[in-house]
mmCIF file of C-alpha atoms in Angstrom:
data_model
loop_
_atom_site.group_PDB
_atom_site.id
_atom_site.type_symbol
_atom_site.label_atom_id
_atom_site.label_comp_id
_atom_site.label_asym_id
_atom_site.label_seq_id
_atom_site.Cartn_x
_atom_site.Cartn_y
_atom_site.Cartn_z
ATOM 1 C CA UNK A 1 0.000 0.000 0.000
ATOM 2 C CA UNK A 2 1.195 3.469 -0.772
ATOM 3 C CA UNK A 3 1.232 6.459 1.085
ATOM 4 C CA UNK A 4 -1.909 8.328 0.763
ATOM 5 C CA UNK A 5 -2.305 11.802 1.299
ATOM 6 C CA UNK A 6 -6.126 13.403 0.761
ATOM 7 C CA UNK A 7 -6.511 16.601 -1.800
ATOM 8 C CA UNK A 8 -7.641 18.597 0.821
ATOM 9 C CA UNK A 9 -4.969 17.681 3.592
ATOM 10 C CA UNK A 10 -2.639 20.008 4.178
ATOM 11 C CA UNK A 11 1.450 18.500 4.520
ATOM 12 C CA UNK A 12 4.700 20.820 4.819
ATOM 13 C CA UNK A 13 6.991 20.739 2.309
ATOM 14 C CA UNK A 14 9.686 19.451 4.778
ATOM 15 C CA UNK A 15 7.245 17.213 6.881
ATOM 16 C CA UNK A 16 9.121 13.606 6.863
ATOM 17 C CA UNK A 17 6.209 11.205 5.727
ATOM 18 C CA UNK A 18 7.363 7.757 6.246
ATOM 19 C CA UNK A 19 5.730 4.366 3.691
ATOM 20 C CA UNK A 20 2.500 2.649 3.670
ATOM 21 C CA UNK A 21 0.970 6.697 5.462
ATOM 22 C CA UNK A 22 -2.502 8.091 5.147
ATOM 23 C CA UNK A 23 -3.250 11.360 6.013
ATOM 24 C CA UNK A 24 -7.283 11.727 5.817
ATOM 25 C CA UNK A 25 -9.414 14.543 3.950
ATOM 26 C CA UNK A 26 -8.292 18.657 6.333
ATOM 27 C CA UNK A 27 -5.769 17.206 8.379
ATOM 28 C CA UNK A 28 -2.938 19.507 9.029
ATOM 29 C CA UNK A 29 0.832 17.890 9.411
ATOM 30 C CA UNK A 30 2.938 21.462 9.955
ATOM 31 C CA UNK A 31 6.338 21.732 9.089
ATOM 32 C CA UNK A 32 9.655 19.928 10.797
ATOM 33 C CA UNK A 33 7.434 17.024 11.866
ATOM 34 C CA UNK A 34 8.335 13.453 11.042
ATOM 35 C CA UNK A 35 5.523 10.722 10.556
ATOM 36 C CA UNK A 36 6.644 6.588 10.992
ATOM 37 C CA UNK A 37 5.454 3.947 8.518
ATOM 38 C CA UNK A 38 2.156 2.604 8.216
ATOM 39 C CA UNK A 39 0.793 5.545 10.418
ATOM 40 C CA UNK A 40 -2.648 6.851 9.733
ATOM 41 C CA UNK A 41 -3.632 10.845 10.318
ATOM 42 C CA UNK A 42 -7.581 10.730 10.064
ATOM 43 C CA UNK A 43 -9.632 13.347 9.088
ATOM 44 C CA UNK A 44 -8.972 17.104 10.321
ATOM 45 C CA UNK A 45 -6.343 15.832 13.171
ATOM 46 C CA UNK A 46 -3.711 17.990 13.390
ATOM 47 C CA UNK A 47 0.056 17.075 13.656
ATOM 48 C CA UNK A 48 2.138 20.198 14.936
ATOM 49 C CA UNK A 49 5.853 21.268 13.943
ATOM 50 C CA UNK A 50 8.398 19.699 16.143
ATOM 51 C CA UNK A 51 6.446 16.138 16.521
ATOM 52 C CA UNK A 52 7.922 12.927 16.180
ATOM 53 C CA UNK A 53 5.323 9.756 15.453
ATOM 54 C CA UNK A 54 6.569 6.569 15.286
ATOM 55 C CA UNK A 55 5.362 3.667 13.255
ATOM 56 C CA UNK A 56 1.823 2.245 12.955
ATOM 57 C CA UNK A 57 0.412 5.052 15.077
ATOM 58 C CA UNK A 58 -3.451 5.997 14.591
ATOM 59 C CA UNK A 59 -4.284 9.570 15.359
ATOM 60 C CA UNK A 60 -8.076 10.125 15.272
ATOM 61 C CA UNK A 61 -10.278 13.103 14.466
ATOM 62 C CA UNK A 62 -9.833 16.504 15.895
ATOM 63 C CA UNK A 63 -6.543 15.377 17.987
ATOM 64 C CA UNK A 64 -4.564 18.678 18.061
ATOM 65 C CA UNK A 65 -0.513 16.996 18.290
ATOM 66 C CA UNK A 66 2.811 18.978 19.511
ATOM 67 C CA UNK A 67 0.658 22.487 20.253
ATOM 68 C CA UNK A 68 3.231 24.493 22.553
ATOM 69 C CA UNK A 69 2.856 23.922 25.870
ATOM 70 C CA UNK A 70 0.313 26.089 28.463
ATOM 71 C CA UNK A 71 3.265 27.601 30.748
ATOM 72 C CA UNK A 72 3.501 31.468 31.159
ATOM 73 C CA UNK A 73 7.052 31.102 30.763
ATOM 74 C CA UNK A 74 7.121 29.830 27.851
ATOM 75 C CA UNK A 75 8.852 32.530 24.908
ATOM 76 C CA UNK A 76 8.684 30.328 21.913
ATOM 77 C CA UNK A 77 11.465 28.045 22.662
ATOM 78 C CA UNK A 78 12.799 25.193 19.922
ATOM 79 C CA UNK A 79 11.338 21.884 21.833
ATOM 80 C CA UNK A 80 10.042 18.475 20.961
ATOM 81 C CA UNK A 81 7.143 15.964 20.818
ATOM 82 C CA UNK A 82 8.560 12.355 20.398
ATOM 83 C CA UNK A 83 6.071 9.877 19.941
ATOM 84 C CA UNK A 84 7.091 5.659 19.827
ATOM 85 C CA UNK A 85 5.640 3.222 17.735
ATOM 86 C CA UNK A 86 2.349 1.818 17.978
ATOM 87 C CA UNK A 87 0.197 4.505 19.738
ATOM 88 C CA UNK A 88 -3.475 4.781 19.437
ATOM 89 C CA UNK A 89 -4.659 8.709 20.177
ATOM 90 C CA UNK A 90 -8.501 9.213 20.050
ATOM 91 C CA UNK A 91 -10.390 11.877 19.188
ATOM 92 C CA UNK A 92 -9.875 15.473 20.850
ATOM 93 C CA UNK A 93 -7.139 14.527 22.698
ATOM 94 C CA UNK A 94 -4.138 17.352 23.071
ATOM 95 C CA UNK A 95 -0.715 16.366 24.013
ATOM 96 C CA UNK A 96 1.714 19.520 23.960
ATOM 97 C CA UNK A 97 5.701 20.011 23.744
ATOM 98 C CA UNK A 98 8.055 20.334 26.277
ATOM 99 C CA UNK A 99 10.176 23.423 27.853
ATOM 100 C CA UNK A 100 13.100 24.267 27.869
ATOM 101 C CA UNK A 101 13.270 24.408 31.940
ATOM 102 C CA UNK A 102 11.549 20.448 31.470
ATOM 103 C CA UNK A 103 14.139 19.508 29.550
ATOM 104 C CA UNK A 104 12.346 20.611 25.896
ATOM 105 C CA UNK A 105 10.895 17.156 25.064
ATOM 106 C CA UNK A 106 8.074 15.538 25.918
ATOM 107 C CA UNK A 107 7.543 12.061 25.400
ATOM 108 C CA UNK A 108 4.989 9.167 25.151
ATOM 109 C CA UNK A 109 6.347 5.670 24.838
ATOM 110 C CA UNK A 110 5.257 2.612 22.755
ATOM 111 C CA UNK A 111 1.325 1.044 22.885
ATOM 112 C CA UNK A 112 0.114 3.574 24.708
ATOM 113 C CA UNK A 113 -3.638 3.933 24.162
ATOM 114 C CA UNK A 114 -4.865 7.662 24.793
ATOM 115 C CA UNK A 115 -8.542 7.800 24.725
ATOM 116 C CA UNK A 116 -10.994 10.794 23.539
ATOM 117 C CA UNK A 117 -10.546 14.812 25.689
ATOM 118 C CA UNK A 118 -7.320 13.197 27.287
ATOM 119 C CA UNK A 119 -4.673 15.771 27.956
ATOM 120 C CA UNK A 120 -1.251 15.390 28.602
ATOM 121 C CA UNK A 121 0.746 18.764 29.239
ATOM 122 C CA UNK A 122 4.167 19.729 28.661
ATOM 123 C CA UNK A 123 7.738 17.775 29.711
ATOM 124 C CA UNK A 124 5.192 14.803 30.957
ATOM 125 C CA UNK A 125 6.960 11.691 30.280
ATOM 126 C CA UNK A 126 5.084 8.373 29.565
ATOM 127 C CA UNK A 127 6.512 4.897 29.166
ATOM 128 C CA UNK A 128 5.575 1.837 26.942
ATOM 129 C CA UNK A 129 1.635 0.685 27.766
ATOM 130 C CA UNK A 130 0.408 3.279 29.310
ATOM 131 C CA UNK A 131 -3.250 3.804 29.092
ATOM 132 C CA UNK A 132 -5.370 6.889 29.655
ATOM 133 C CA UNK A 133 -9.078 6.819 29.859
ATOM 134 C CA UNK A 134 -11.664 9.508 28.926
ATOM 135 C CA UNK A 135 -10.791 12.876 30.001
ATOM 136 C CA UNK A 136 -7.981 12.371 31.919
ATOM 137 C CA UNK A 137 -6.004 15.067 31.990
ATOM 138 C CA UNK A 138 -1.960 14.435 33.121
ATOM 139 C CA UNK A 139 -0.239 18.439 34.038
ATOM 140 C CA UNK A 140 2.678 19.346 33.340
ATOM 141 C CA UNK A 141 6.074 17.277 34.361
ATOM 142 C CA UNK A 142 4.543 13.741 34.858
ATOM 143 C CA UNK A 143 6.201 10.578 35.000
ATOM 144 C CA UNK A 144 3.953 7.787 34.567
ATOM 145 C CA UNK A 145 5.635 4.399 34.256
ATOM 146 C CA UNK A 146 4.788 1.413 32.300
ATOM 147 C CA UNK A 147 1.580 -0.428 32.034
ATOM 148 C CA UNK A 148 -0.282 2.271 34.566
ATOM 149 C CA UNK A 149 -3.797 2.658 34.247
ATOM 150 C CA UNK A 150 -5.231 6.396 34.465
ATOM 151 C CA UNK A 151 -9.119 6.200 34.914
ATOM 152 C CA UNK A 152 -11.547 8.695 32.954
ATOM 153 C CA UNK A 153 -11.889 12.192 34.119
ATOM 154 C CA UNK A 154 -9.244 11.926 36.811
ATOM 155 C CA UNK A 155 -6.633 14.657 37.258
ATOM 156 C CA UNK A 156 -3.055 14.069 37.986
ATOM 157 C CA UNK A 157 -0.830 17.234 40.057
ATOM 158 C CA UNK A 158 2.342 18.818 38.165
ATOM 159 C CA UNK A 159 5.698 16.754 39.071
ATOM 160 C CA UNK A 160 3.799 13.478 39.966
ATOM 161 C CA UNK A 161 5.290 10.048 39.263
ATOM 162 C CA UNK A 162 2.909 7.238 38.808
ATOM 163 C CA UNK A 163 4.605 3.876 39.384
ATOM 164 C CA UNK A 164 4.606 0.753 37.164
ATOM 165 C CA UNK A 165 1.507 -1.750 36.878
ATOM 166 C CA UNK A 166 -0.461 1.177 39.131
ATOM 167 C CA UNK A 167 -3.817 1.475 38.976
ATOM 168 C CA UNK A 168 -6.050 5.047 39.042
ATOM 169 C CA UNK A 169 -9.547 4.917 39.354
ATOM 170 C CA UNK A 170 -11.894 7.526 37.346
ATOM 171 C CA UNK A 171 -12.426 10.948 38.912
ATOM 172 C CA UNK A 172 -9.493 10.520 41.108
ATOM 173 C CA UNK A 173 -7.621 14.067 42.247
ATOM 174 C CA UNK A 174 -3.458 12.695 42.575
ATOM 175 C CA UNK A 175 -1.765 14.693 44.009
ATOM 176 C CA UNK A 176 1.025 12.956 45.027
ATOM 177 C CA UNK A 177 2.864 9.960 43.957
ATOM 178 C CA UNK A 178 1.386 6.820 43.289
ATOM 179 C CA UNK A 179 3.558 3.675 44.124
ATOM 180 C CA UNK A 180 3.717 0.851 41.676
ATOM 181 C CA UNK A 181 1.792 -1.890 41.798
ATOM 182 C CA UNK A 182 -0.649 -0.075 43.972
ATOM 183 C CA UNK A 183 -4.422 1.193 43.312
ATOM 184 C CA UNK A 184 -5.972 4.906 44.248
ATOM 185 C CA UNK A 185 -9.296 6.603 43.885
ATOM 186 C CA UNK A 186 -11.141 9.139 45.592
ATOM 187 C CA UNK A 187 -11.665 13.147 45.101
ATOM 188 C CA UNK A 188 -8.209 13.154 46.738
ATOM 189 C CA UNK A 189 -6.469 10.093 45.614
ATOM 190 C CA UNK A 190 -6.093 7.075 48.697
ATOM 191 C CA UNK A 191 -4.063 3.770 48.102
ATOM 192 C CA UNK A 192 -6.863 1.414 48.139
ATOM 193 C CA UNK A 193 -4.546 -1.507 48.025
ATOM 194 C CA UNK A 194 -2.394 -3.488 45.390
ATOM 195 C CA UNK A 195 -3.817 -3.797 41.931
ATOM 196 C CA UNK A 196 -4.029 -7.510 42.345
ATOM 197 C CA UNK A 197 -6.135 -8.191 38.942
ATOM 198 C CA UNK A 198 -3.537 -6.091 36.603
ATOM 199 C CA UNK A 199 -0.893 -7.853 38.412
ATOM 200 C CA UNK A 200 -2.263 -11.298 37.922
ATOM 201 C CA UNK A 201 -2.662 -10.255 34.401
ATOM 202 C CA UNK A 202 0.574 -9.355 33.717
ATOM 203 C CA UNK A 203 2.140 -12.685 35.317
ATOM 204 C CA UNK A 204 3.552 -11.621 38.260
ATOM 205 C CA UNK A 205 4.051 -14.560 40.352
ATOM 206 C CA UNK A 206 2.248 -16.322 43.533
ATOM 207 C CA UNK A 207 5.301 -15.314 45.414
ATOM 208 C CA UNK A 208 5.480 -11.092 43.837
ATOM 209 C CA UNK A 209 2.089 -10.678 44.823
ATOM 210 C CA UNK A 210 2.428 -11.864 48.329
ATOM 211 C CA UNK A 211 5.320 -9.876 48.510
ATOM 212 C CA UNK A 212 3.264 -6.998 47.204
ATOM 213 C CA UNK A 213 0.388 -7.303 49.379
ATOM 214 C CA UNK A 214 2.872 -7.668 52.844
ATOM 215 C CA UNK A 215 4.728 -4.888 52.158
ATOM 216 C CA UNK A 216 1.167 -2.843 51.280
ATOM 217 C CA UNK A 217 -0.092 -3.650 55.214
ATOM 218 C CA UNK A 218 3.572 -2.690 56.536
ATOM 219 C CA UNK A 219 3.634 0.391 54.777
ATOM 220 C CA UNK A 220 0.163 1.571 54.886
ATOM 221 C CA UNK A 221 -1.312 -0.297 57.356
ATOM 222 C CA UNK A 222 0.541 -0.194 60.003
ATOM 223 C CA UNK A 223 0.803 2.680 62.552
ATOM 224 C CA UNK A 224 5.109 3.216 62.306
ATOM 225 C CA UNK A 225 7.847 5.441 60.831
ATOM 226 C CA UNK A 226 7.509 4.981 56.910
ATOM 227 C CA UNK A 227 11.563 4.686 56.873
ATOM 228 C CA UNK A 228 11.402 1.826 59.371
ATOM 229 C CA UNK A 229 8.593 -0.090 57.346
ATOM 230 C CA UNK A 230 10.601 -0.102 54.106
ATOM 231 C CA UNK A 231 13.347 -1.178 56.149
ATOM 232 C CA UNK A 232 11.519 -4.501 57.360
ATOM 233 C CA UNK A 233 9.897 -4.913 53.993
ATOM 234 C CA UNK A 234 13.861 -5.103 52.505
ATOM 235 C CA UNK A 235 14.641 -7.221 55.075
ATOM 236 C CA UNK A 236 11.435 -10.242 54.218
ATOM 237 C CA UNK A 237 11.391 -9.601 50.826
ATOM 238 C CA UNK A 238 14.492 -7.525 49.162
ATOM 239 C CA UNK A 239 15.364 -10.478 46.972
ATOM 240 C CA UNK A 240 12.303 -9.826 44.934
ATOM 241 C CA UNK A 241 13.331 -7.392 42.195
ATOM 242 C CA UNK A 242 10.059 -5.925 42.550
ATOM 243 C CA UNK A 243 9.818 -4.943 46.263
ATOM 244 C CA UNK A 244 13.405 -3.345 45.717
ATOM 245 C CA UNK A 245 11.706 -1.500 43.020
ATOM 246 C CA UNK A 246 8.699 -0.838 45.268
ATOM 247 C CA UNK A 247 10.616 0.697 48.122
ATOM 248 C CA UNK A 248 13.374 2.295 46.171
ATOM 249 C CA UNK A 249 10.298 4.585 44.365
ATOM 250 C CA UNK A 250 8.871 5.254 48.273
ATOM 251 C CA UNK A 251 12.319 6.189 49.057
ATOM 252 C CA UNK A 252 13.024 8.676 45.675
ATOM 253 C CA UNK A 253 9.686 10.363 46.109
ATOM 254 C CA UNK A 254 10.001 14.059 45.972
ATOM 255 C CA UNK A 255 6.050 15.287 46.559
ATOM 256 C CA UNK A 256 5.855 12.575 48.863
ATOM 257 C CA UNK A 257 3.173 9.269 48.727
ATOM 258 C CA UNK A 258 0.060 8.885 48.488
ATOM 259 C CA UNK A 259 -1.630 7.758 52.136
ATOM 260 C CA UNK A 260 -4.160 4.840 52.277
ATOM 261 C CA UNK A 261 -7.668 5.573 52.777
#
């Protein structure tokens, strides 16, 4: 199959369009923009200068990509979009470039599956599987890690990380980290415990998700000193790669960690 650009689309001269590409009837791709293989620009989406889109990517009606990013500070700066392979973006959704005090790029991994209003500001950086449901909105300078979940209409603080395999439940305020493996809803986001069904999808063995749950109730549950908890957990479990990973994201957090309800 060839690449396929409508009449009434409108591509840059210098816009990088990669094989097997179909940009749909009033899209826009804007100049300095690169477009993967086998990717498909529907009809009146809009791809914005400075955006990278990896292979077999489907960008849906009305999408506005790579718009500059909603900071006051912001004076026009050169910075980046970079998009992976394999990312499904649904319709209305905005995603907008870095700055240059966030490092000018921001960046959304591989399979990631953004679904319709979603918003996901400037310098936010999302790895591989991420997905984002209805209306949920990610401010600026977020780290979400692979395979999280982000319910519909939730809301997620500047500067919060969201661990691995966690688990955000729709109309859920987050204002402060989330831990992996863990799952939080509420107007104000609570740990609500260990997202035991994603886990068990994703493999995770008998043994992880005892691990997981444990260190949950010493952590959470347990009236202590947080430094002290992670300290026992280590101790039970810290030849499981995934507690070490557990407690060394506790231990890294700058905003602090969500509480449990």
């Amino acid at each position: 199959m060839a690449t396929e650009i409508h009449p009434s689309a409108i591509v840059a001269k210098n816009a990088e369009i990669g094989q097997d590409v179909i940009v749909g009837p009033f899209a826009i791709v804007e100049e300095d923009t690169r477009i993967g293989d086998r990717s498909v620009i529907e009809a009146s989406a809009h791809i914005k200068k400075l955006t990278t889109l990896g292979e077999d990517c489907q960008i849906h009606s009305f999408a506005s990509i790579g718009g500059p990013p909603q900071d006051l500070k912001y004076q026009g700066e050169r910075t980046v979009l970079e998009m992976g392979d394999r990312i499904t973006v649904r319709e209305f959704v905005t995603i907008n470039r870095g700055t240059s005090g966030g490092g000018g790029a921001t960046r959304v991994g591989s399979d990631c599956f953004v679904m319709a209003y979603c918003h996901i500001a400037h310098d936010c950086q999302l790895e591989d599987h991420v997905i984002m449901s209805n209306g949920a909105t990610l401010a600026g300078h977020v780290e979400v890690a692979a395979h999280a979940i982000i319910g519909g209409l939730s809301a997620v603080h500047q500067f919060v990380r969201i661990g691995t395999h966690a688990f955000i439940g729709g109309k859920t305020g987050v204002a402060q980290d989330i831990p992996p493996y863990m799952m939080a809803v509420g107007d104000r986001a609570r740990l609500r415990g260990p997202n035991l069904i994603g886990l068990k999808r994703a493999g995770f063995t008998a043994e992880e998700l005892k691990a997981i749950k444990q260190a949950y109730k010493r952590i959470w549950r347990t009236k202590g000193n947080l430094k002290g908890a992670c300290k026992d957990v280590l101790t039970e479990f810290g030849d499981l790669e995934r507690i070490q990973h557990l407690i060394e994201f506790v231990k890294n957090s700058q905003r602090g960690v969500t509480s449990a309800a």
